[in-house]
mmCIF file of C-alpha atoms and ligand atoms in Angstrom:
data_model
loop_
_atom_site.group_PDB
_atom_site.id
_atom_site.type_symbol
_atom_site.label_atom_id
_atom_site.label_comp_id
_atom_site.label_asym_id
_atom_site.label_seq_id
_atom_site.Cartn_x
_atom_site.Cartn_y
_atom_site.Cartn_z
ATOM 1 C CA MET A 1170 -0.125 0.502 0.023
ATOM 2 C CA SER A 1171 1.520 3.405 -0.591
ATOM 3 C CA THR A 1172 0.404 6.457 1.345
ATOM 4 C CA SER A 1173 -1.676 8.946 -0.301
ATOM 5 C CA PRO A 1174 -0.280 12.871 -0.146
ATOM 6 C CA ARG A 1175 -3.985 14.002 1.613
ATOM 7 C CA PRO A 1176 -5.893 12.064 2.946
ATOM 8 C CA SER A 1177 -9.394 12.622 2.194
ATOM 9 C CA ILE A 1178 -11.324 13.690 4.880
ATOM 10 C CA SER A 1179 -15.783 13.261 5.328
ATOM 11 C CA PHE A 1180 -18.005 13.457 8.442
ATOM 12 C CA GLU A 1181 -21.092 11.928 9.049
ATOM 13 C CA PHE A 1182 -24.424 12.878 10.664
ATOM 14 C CA PHE A 1183 -28.070 11.577 11.064
ATOM 15 C CA PRO A 1184 -31.131 13.578 10.133
ATOM 16 C CA THR A 1185 -32.956 15.020 13.961
ATOM 17 C CA LYS A 1186 -36.126 14.757 15.206
ATOM 18 C CA THR A 1187 -36.327 18.672 16.339
ATOM 19 C CA GLU A 1188 -35.662 22.110 14.786
ATOM 20 C CA ALA A 1189 -33.700 22.375 18.301
ATOM 21 C CA GLY A 1190 -31.395 19.574 17.020
ATOM 22 C CA HIS A 1191 -31.113 20.278 13.427
ATOM 23 C CA GLU A 1192 -29.921 23.868 14.426
ATOM 24 C CA LYS A 1193 -27.506 22.669 16.345
ATOM 25 C CA LEU A 1194 -26.252 19.817 13.568
ATOM 26 C CA ILE A 1195 -26.429 22.477 11.094
ATOM 27 C CA ALA A 1196 -23.742 24.588 13.470
ATOM 28 C CA THR A 1197 -21.330 21.730 13.840
ATOM 29 C CA ALA A 1198 -21.483 21.325 10.218
ATOM 30 C CA ARG A 1199 -20.372 25.003 9.648
ATOM 31 C CA ARG A 1200 -18.009 24.418 11.794
ATOM 32 C CA LEU A 1201 -16.517 21.132 10.199
ATOM 33 C CA ALA A 1202 -16.899 22.945 7.026
ATOM 34 C CA GLU A 1203 -14.059 25.419 7.896
ATOM 35 C CA HIS A 1204 -11.504 22.563 7.513
ATOM 36 C CA GLN A 1205 -12.548 22.126 3.841
ATOM 37 C CA PRO A 1206 -13.667 18.654 4.591
ATOM 38 C CA ASP A 1207 -14.222 16.599 0.942
ATOM 39 C CA PHE A 1208 -17.576 15.456 1.633
ATOM 40 C CA PHE A 1209 -20.702 15.426 4.572
ATOM 41 C CA SER A 1210 -22.912 12.290 4.269
ATOM 42 C CA CYS A 1211 -26.053 12.014 6.266
ATOM 43 C CA THR A 1212 -27.901 8.977 7.359
ATOM 44 C CA TYR A 1213 -31.159 7.197 6.417
ATOM 45 C CA GLY A 1214 -33.468 5.399 8.260
ATOM 46 C CA ALA A 1215 -33.929 2.020 6.541
ATOM 47 C CA GLY A 1216 -37.912 1.466 5.195
ATOM 48 C CA GLY A 1217 -37.735 5.272 4.960
ATOM 49 C CA SER A 1218 -38.303 6.506 8.145
ATOM 50 C CA THR A 1219 -36.090 9.476 7.574
ATOM 51 C CA ARG A 1220 -37.159 10.048 4.146
ATOM 52 C CA ASP A 1221 -37.403 13.974 4.201
ATOM 53 C CA ARG A 1222 -35.513 14.853 7.046
ATOM 54 C CA THR A 1223 -32.412 13.133 5.482
ATOM 55 C CA LEU A 1224 -33.501 14.596 1.992
ATOM 56 C CA ASN A 1225 -33.754 18.068 3.620
ATOM 57 C CA THR A 1226 -30.566 17.899 5.422
ATOM 58 C CA VAL A 1227 -28.651 16.630 2.466
ATOM 59 C CA LEU A 1228 -30.169 19.674 0.929
ATOM 60 C CA GLN A 1229 -28.902 22.135 3.299
ATOM 61 C CA LEU A 1230 -25.817 20.839 3.869
ATOM 62 C CA ASP A 1231 -24.782 20.563 0.056
ATOM 63 C CA GLY A 1232 -26.584 23.924 -0.597
ATOM 64 C CA GLU A 1233 -26.537 26.682 2.205
ATOM 65 C CA VAL A 1234 -23.383 25.147 4.298
ATOM 66 C CA LYS A 1235 -21.601 24.008 0.659
ATOM 67 C CA VAL A 1236 -20.251 20.492 1.512
ATOM 68 C CA PRO A 1237 -20.943 18.311 -1.034
ATOM 69 C CA THR A 1238 -23.117 16.229 0.669
ATOM 70 C CA ALA A 1239 -23.736 12.473 0.295
ATOM 71 C CA PRO A 1240 -27.296 10.886 1.076
ATOM 72 C CA HIS A 1241 -27.113 7.262 2.609
ATOM 73 C CA LEU A 1242 -30.109 5.253 1.334
ATOM 74 C CA SER A 1243 -30.769 1.708 1.858
ATOM 75 C CA CYS A 1244 -32.808 -0.806 -0.035
ATOM 76 C CA VAL A 1245 -34.793 -2.817 2.954
ATOM 77 C CA GLY A 1246 -38.128 -1.154 2.832
ATOM 78 C CA ASP A 1247 -38.300 0.895 0.206
ATOM 79 C CA THR A 1248 -39.860 -0.220 -3.672
ATOM 80 C CA ARG A 1249 -38.172 0.373 -6.755
ATOM 81 C CA GLU A 1250 -40.542 3.464 -7.755
ATOM 82 C CA GLU A 1251 -39.596 5.194 -4.227
ATOM 83 C CA LEU A 1252 -35.654 4.745 -4.700
ATOM 84 C CA ARG A 1253 -36.155 6.134 -7.953
ATOM 85 C CA GLN A 1254 -37.827 9.049 -6.821
ATOM 86 C CA LEU A 1255 -35.482 9.953 -4.529
ATOM 87 C CA LEU A 1256 -32.236 9.349 -6.917
ATOM 88 C CA GLU A 1257 -34.280 12.173 -9.496
ATOM 89 C CA THR A 1258 -34.734 14.198 -6.646
ATOM 90 C CA TYR A 1259 -31.317 14.346 -5.584
ATOM 91 C CA ARG A 1260 -29.813 14.289 -9.129
ATOM 92 C CA GLN A 1261 -32.076 17.364 -9.876
ATOM 93 C CA ALA A 1262 -30.917 18.753 -7.153
ATOM 94 C CA GLY A 1263 -27.120 18.136 -8.253
ATOM 95 C CA ILE A 1264 -26.106 15.486 -5.567
ATOM 96 C CA ARG A 1265 -23.220 13.911 -6.950
ATOM 97 C CA ARG A 1266 -22.462 11.072 -4.580
ATOM 98 C CA ILE A 1267 -24.518 8.440 -2.490
ATOM 99 C CA VAL A 1268 -23.693 5.805 0.053
ATOM 100 C CA ALA A 1269 -25.798 2.929 -1.127
ATOM 101 C CA LEU A 1270 -26.940 0.190 1.457
ATOM 102 C CA ARG A 1271 -28.790 -2.508 2.519
ATOM 103 C CA GLY A 1272 -29.904 -1.174 5.984
ATOM 104 C CA ASP A 1273 -31.495 -2.443 8.955
ATOM 105 C CA LEU A 1274 -35.168 -2.420 9.205
ATOM 106 C CA PRO A 1275 -36.469 -1.445 12.688
ATOM 107 C CA SER A 1276 -37.623 -4.527 14.885
ATOM 108 C CA GLY A 1277 -41.080 -5.640 14.080
ATOM 109 C CA MET A 1278 -41.174 -4.655 10.462
ATOM 110 C CA GLY A 1279 -40.519 -7.676 8.714
ATOM 111 C CA MET A 1280 -37.928 -8.248 6.166
ATOM 112 C CA ALA A 1281 -39.976 -8.670 3.120
ATOM 113 C CA SER A 1282 -41.567 -5.657 2.535
ATOM 114 C CA GLY A 1283 -38.894 -4.353 0.092
ATOM 115 C CA GLU A 1284 -38.013 -5.146 -3.609
ATOM 116 C CA LEU A 1285 -33.873 -5.143 -3.693
ATOM 117 C CA ARG A 1286 -32.826 -7.267 -0.823
ATOM 118 C CA TYR A 1287 -28.839 -6.544 -0.942
ATOM 119 C CA ALA A 1288 -26.975 -3.646 -1.121
ATOM 120 C CA ASN A 1289 -25.315 -5.089 -4.604
ATOM 121 C CA GLU A 1290 -29.005 -4.799 -5.471
ATOM 122 C CA LEU A 1291 -29.045 -1.236 -4.808
ATOM 123 C CA VAL A 1292 -25.703 -0.582 -6.748
ATOM 124 C CA GLU A 1293 -27.323 -2.180 -9.537
ATOM 125 C CA PHE A 1294 -30.228 -0.110 -9.655
ATOM 126 C CA ILE A 1295 -28.461 3.491 -9.252
ATOM 127 C CA ARG A 1296 -26.241 2.869 -12.049
ATOM 128 C CA SER A 1297 -29.121 1.370 -14.183
ATOM 129 C CA GLU A 1298 -31.491 4.368 -13.545
ATOM 130 C CA THR A 1299 -28.980 7.019 -13.416
ATOM 131 C CA GLY A 1300 -25.387 5.690 -15.296
ATOM 132 C CA ASP A 1301 -22.657 7.503 -14.257
ATOM 133 C CA HIS A 1302 -24.018 10.494 -12.047
ATOM 134 C CA PHE A 1303 -23.129 9.432 -8.844
ATOM 135 C CA HIS A 1304 -20.138 8.569 -7.839
ATOM 136 C CA ILE A 1305 -21.067 5.318 -5.526
ATOM 137 C CA GLU A 1306 -20.384 4.401 -1.532
ATOM 138 C CA VAL A 1307 -21.112 1.300 -0.234
ATOM 139 C CA ALA A 1308 -20.463 -0.625 3.491
ATOM 140 C CA ALA A 1309 -17.323 -2.693 4.075
ATOM 141 C CA TYR A 1310 -17.018 -4.655 7.386
ATOM 142 C CA PRO A 1311 -13.398 -5.250 8.450
ATOM 143 C CA GLU A 1312 -14.705 -7.524 11.459
ATOM 144 C CA MET A 1313 -17.544 -8.577 9.266
ATOM 145 C CA HIS A 1314 -20.687 -8.236 9.123
ATOM 146 C CA PRO A 1315 -22.701 -9.183 12.109
ATOM 147 C CA GLN A 1316 -25.207 -11.549 10.158
ATOM 148 C CA ALA A 1317 -22.252 -13.032 7.659
ATOM 149 C CA ARG A 1318 -21.703 -16.444 7.720
ATOM 150 C CA ASN A 1319 -17.973 -16.413 7.836
ATOM 151 C CA LEU A 1320 -15.336 -14.283 6.607
ATOM 152 C CA GLU A 1321 -15.307 -15.753 2.775
ATOM 153 C CA GLN A 1322 -18.460 -15.179 2.333
ATOM 154 C CA ASP A 1323 -19.081 -11.356 3.579
ATOM 155 C CA LEU A 1324 -15.874 -10.633 1.194
ATOM 156 C CA ALA A 1325 -17.279 -12.240 -1.699
ATOM 157 C CA ASN A 1326 -20.871 -10.584 -0.666
ATOM 158 C CA PHE A 1327 -18.402 -7.098 -0.534
ATOM 159 C CA ALA A 1328 -16.930 -8.041 -3.801
ATOM 160 C CA ARG A 1329 -20.305 -8.026 -5.503
ATOM 161 C CA LYS A 1330 -21.067 -4.637 -4.431
ATOM 162 C CA ALA A 1331 -17.559 -3.470 -6.340
ATOM 163 C CA ASN A 1332 -18.260 -5.164 -9.339
ATOM 164 C CA ALA A 1333 -21.704 -3.983 -9.275
ATOM 165 C CA GLY A 1334 -20.185 -0.304 -10.010
ATOM 166 C CA ALA A 1335 -19.064 0.620 -6.615
ATOM 167 C CA ASP A 1336 -16.506 3.567 -6.782
ATOM 168 C CA SER A 1337 -15.732 3.441 -2.978
ATOM 169 C CA ALA A 1338 -16.278 2.050 0.495
ATOM 170 C CA ILE A 1339 -16.286 2.884 4.341
ATOM 171 C CA THR A 1340 -16.009 0.625 6.722
ATOM 172 C CA GLN A 1341 -18.209 0.012 9.863
ATOM 173 C CA TYR A 1342 -16.006 1.254 13.209
ATOM 174 C CA PHE A 1343 -13.272 -1.007 14.679
ATOM 175 C CA PHE A 1344 -10.614 -0.299 17.039
ATOM 176 C CA ASN A 1345 -7.865 -2.490 15.764
ATOM 177 C CA ALA A 1346 -6.361 -1.448 12.604
ATOM 178 C CA ASP A 1347 -4.910 -4.910 11.581
ATOM 179 C CA SER A 1348 -8.663 -5.544 10.810
ATOM 180 C CA TYR A 1349 -8.631 -3.234 8.075
ATOM 181 C CA PHE A 1350 -5.088 -3.936 6.857
ATOM 182 C CA TYR A 1351 -6.472 -7.767 6.459
ATOM 183 C CA PHE A 1352 -9.818 -6.977 4.783
ATOM 184 C CA VAL A 1353 -7.977 -4.741 2.442
ATOM 185 C CA GLU A 1354 -5.520 -7.389 1.906
ATOM 186 C CA ARG A 1355 -7.904 -9.792 1.400
ATOM 187 C CA VAL A 1356 -10.435 -7.892 -1.151
ATOM 188 C CA ARG A 1357 -7.351 -7.208 -3.358
ATOM 189 C CA LYS A 1358 -6.696 -10.870 -3.329
ATOM 190 C CA LEU A 1359 -10.065 -11.218 -5.301
ATOM 191 C CA GLY A 1360 -9.368 -8.703 -7.434
ATOM 192 C CA VAL A 1361 -11.085 -5.720 -5.725
ATOM 193 C CA GLU A 1362 -9.068 -2.370 -6.463
ATOM 194 C CA ILE A 1363 -11.721 0.318 -4.823
ATOM 195 C CA PRO A 1364 -10.702 3.102 -1.891
ATOM 196 C CA VAL A 1365 -11.572 1.674 1.297
ATOM 197 C CA VAL A 1366 -12.010 4.391 3.737
ATOM 198 C CA PRO A 1367 -12.042 3.536 7.431
ATOM 199 C CA GLY A 1368 -15.029 4.909 9.549
ATOM 200 C CA ILE A 1369 -13.828 6.432 12.762
ATOM 201 C CA MET A 1370 -15.977 6.336 16.154
ATOM 202 C CA PRO A 1371 -14.245 8.738 18.059
ATOM 203 C CA ILE A 1372 -14.489 7.527 22.077
ATOM 204 C CA THR A 1373 -16.640 10.416 24.234
ATOM 205 C CA ASN A 1374 -18.930 7.760 26.035
ATOM 206 C CA TYR A 1375 -18.349 4.445 27.677
ATOM 207 C CA SER A 1376 -21.936 3.116 27.814
ATOM 208 C CA LYS A 1377 -23.593 4.290 24.504
ATOM 209 C CA LEU A 1378 -20.218 3.389 22.903
ATOM 210 C CA ALA A 1379 -20.632 -0.444 24.298
ATOM 211 C CA ARG A 1380 -24.330 -0.451 23.297
ATOM 212 C CA PHE A 1381 -23.332 0.819 19.931
ATOM 213 C CA SER A 1382 -20.393 -1.785 19.170
ATOM 214 C CA ASP A 1383 -22.272 -4.354 20.829
ATOM 215 C CA ALA A 1384 -25.309 -3.899 17.871
ATOM 216 C CA CYS A 1385 -22.984 -3.550 14.831
ATOM 217 C CA GLY A 1386 -19.978 -6.080 15.759
ATOM 218 C CA ALA A 1387 -17.563 -3.855 16.554
ATOM 219 C CA GLU A 1388 -15.128 -5.171 19.300
ATOM 220 C CA LEU A 1389 -14.011 -2.909 21.985
ATOM 221 C CA PRO A 1390 -10.489 -4.201 23.125
ATOM 222 C CA ARG A 1391 -10.501 -5.182 26.329
ATOM 223 C CA TRP A 1392 -7.843 -2.734 27.376
ATOM 224 C CA VAL A 1393 -9.962 0.012 26.174
ATOM 225 C CA ARG A 1394 -12.730 -1.257 28.197
ATOM 226 C CA LYS A 1395 -11.278 -1.900 31.221
ATOM 227 C CA GLN A 1396 -9.839 1.800 31.307
ATOM 228 C CA LEU A 1397 -12.929 3.259 30.172
ATOM 229 C CA GLU A 1398 -14.799 1.712 32.498
ATOM 230 C CA ALA A 1399 -12.168 2.384 35.503
ATOM 231 C CA TYR A 1400 -12.822 6.058 34.411
ATOM 232 C CA ALA A 1401 -16.785 5.724 35.732
ATOM 233 C CA ASP A 1402 -18.320 9.513 35.230
ATOM 234 C CA ASP A 1403 -15.072 11.098 34.233
ATOM 235 C CA ILE A 1404 -16.273 12.740 31.216
ATOM 236 C CA ASP A 1405 -12.720 14.748 30.967
ATOM 237 C CA SER A 1406 -10.468 11.479 31.356
ATOM 238 C CA ILE A 1407 -12.803 8.881 29.174
ATOM 239 C CA GLN A 1408 -12.643 11.887 26.458
ATOM 240 C CA ALA A 1409 -8.771 12.652 26.624
ATOM 241 C CA PHE A 1410 -7.572 8.868 26.927
ATOM 242 C CA GLY A 1411 -9.790 8.060 23.541
ATOM 243 C CA GLU A 1412 -8.905 11.017 21.546
ATOM 244 C CA GLN A 1413 -5.324 9.356 22.257
ATOM 245 C CA VAL A 1414 -6.246 6.009 21.166
ATOM 246 C CA ILE A 1415 -8.480 6.879 18.189
ATOM 247 C CA THR A 1416 -5.562 9.406 16.828
ATOM 248 C CA GLU A 1417 -2.931 6.454 17.179
ATOM 249 C CA MET A 1418 -5.046 4.168 15.525
ATOM 250 C CA CYS A 1419 -5.815 6.680 12.699
ATOM 251 C CA GLU A 1420 -1.925 7.443 12.565
ATOM 252 C CA ARG A 1421 -1.382 4.111 11.824
ATOM 253 C CA LEU A 1422 -3.903 3.510 9.367
ATOM 254 C CA LEU A 1423 -2.479 6.473 7.105
ATOM 255 C CA ALA A 1424 0.961 5.309 7.664
ATOM 256 C CA GLY A 1425 -0.431 1.954 6.104
ATOM 257 C CA GLY A 1426 -1.936 3.322 3.228
ATOM 258 C CA ALA A 1427 -5.506 3.989 4.008
ATOM 259 C CA PRO A 1428 -6.831 7.022 1.643
ATOM 260 C CA GLY A 1429 -8.452 8.965 3.923
ATOM 261 C CA LEU A 1430 -10.837 8.973 7.431
ATOM 262 C CA HIS A 1431 -14.379 8.896 7.353
ATOM 263 C CA PHE A 1432 -15.810 10.597 10.626
ATOM 264 C CA TYR A 1433 -19.079 9.226 12.429
ATOM 265 C CA THR A 1434 -19.303 12.810 14.596
ATOM 266 C CA LEU A 1435 -22.899 11.655 16.192
ATOM 267 C CA ASN A 1436 -23.475 15.492 15.119
ATOM 268 C CA GLN A 1437 -21.007 16.660 17.360
ATOM 269 C CA ALA A 1438 -17.682 18.601 16.236
ATOM 270 C CA GLU A 1439 -15.199 18.434 18.425
ATOM 271 C CA ALA A 1440 -13.991 15.281 19.319
ATOM 272 C CA SER A 1441 -13.180 14.350 15.203
ATOM 273 C CA LEU A 1442 -11.748 17.871 14.801
ATOM 274 C CA ALA A 1443 -9.491 17.235 17.570
ATOM 275 C CA ILE A 1444 -8.422 13.858 16.183
ATOM 276 C CA TRP A 1445 -7.693 15.792 12.877
ATOM 277 C CA ASN A 1446 -6.071 18.554 14.106
ATOM 278 C CA ASN A 1447 -3.625 15.814 16.354
ATOM 279 C CA LEU A 1448 -2.791 14.045 13.153
ATOM 280 C CA GLY A 1449 -1.593 17.486 11.139
ATOM 281 C CA LEU A 1450 -4.562 17.215 8.544
ATOM 282 C CA SER A 1451 -6.205 20.578 9.409
ATOM 283 C CA ARG A 1452 -6.734 22.267 6.187
HETATM 284 P P1 LIG B 1767 -25.177 -5.881 2.407
HETATM 285 O O1 LIG B 1767 -23.984 -5.470 1.538
HETATM 286 O O2 LIG B 1767 -26.473 -6.260 1.349
HETATM 287 O O3 LIG B 1767 -25.030 -7.199 3.620
HETATM 288 C C1 LIG B 1767 -25.848 -7.291 4.654
HETATM 289 C C2 LIG B 1767 -25.540 -8.715 5.024
HETATM 290 O O4 LIG B 1767 -26.147 -9.674 3.546
HETATM 291 C C3 LIG B 1767 -23.913 -9.216 5.091
HETATM 292 O O5 LIG B 1767 -24.082 -10.441 5.819
HETATM 293 C C4 LIG B 1767 -23.559 -9.896 3.927
HETATM 294 O O6 LIG B 1767 -22.656 -10.915 3.320
HETATM 295 C C5 LIG B 1767 -24.974 -10.677 3.044
HETATM 296 N N1 LIG B 1767 -24.819 -10.641 1.508
HETATM 297 C C6 LIG B 1767 -24.733 -9.375 0.670
HETATM 298 N N2 LIG B 1767 -25.060 -9.424 -0.267
HETATM 299 C C7 LIG B 1767 -25.421 -10.876 -0.175
HETATM 300 C C8 LIG B 1767 -26.021 -11.632 -1.467
HETATM 301 N N3 LIG B 1767 -26.045 -11.298 -2.664
HETATM 302 N N4 LIG B 1767 -26.490 -12.958 -1.036
HETATM 303 C C9 LIG B 1767 -26.587 -13.160 0.069
HETATM 304 N N5 LIG B 1767 -25.736 -12.718 0.670
HETATM 305 C C10 LIG B 1767 -25.339 -11.381 0.844
HETATM 306 N N6 LIG B 1767 -27.851 1.608 7.980
HETATM 307 C C11 LIG B 1767 -29.335 2.238 8.130
HETATM 308 O O7 LIG B 1767 -29.998 1.832 8.142
HETATM 309 N N7 LIG B 1767 -29.081 3.614 7.486
HETATM 310 C C12 LIG B 1767 -27.758 4.340 7.244
HETATM 311 O O8 LIG B 1767 -27.701 5.285 7.037
HETATM 312 C C13 LIG B 1767 -26.967 3.641 7.341
HETATM 313 N N8 LIG B 1767 -25.552 3.909 7.059
HETATM 314 C C14 LIG B 1767 -24.585 3.271 7.023
HETATM 315 C C15 LIG B 1767 -23.475 3.670 6.696
HETATM 316 C C16 LIG B 1767 -21.629 2.741 7.357
HETATM 317 C C17 LIG B 1767 -20.264 3.633 6.039
HETATM 318 C C18 LIG B 1767 -22.076 1.559 7.330
HETATM 319 C C19 LIG B 1767 -20.710 1.076 7.040
HETATM 320 C C20 LIG B 1767 -22.959 1.341 7.927
HETATM 321 C C21 LIG B 1767 -24.220 1.953 7.334
HETATM 322 N N9 LIG B 1767 -25.242 1.346 7.769
HETATM 323 C C22 LIG B 1767 -27.078 2.342 7.556
HETATM 324 C C23 LIG B 1767 -25.775 0.298 8.351
HETATM 325 C C24 LIG B 1767 -26.325 -0.817 7.401
HETATM 326 O O9 LIG B 1767 -27.122 -0.770 6.644
HETATM 327 C C25 LIG B 1767 -26.346 -2.369 8.059
HETATM 328 O O10 LIG B 1767 -24.639 -2.878 8.447
HETATM 329 C C26 LIG B 1767 -27.167 -3.131 7.233
HETATM 330 O O11 LIG B 1767 -26.986 -4.639 8.010
HETATM 331 C C27 LIG B 1767 -26.080 -4.438 5.938
HETATM 332 O O12 LIG B 1767 -26.032 -3.213 4.995
HETATM 333 P P2 LIG B 1767 -24.623 -3.397 3.929
HETATM 334 O O13 LIG B 1767 -25.202 -2.264 3.126
HETATM 335 O O14 LIG B 1767 -23.819 -3.272 4.122
HETATM 336 O O15 LIG B 1767 -25.468 -5.081 3.234
#
């Protein structure tokens, strides 16, 4: 792997339910925009639960905050017609990048309501509907997708997305740089050449992080967990330790050839910016 001269940097947000939350999101985005990131992205509730909020947030970030913004789009629970309409709306608004996902339906919504079952089918659909208009990002799982039967099948399924026309990938977050390097090495052996950008989750709060990580299959290493547990409610120490651990992991990732970093901001600027500054990547 070779080291890129200028790593790409992107920030992910989620659409909020309240007006106050939305204003805070936009203020966070404006702060991050000062540092000229390559793009923002905004998540989508599978089954269309955030359809309008994602759309409005993306249009505002792209149009007013003036950072190219990629909507996430998931296929479970949406019909082809619903997906087609959203794609057309984004195309007409001048959006050029999209994060294409299968998604996870909230419990109780079942699995049979969508017409496309897997993200590779969504990538194919976007290509067939809109040609080369969109730069398509897909998800990657260095520690394996939680529902995958085994690593070989999961890697093969990742390759399907690249072969269907994805341009690049963003990983689920992880705290073990070796899992990323191993993943990239294995997909290269399958002939997949697209850039795989590590998704970075800053550590700011132990209990939330432990819950999230269990749900998405990201392993919190024992030594990190034990240290965070020991800090209990001492938020300052948790944040200082978290910043150091994640900065060191990012240094290793970039030195080992990762083409950039994608921050899961959880709509907060400070933690991501601190890591970015520590890395000397500020623009
Ligand atoms: P897929 O690539 O379809 O994979 C899902 C599972 O099916 C895997 O186990 C895979 O091995 C298997 N598989 C894939 N293709 C096939 C096939 N053709 N045949 C058989 N098995 C197959 N979720 C949201 O709801 N909204 C978001 O905005 C969102 N944003 C995300 C952003 C990033 C960067 C990441 C990493 C995840 C995001 N997620 C989001 C979570 C994601 O939707 C879930 O992890 C979901 O369970 C899988 O989505 P996927 O696109 O990776 O699915």
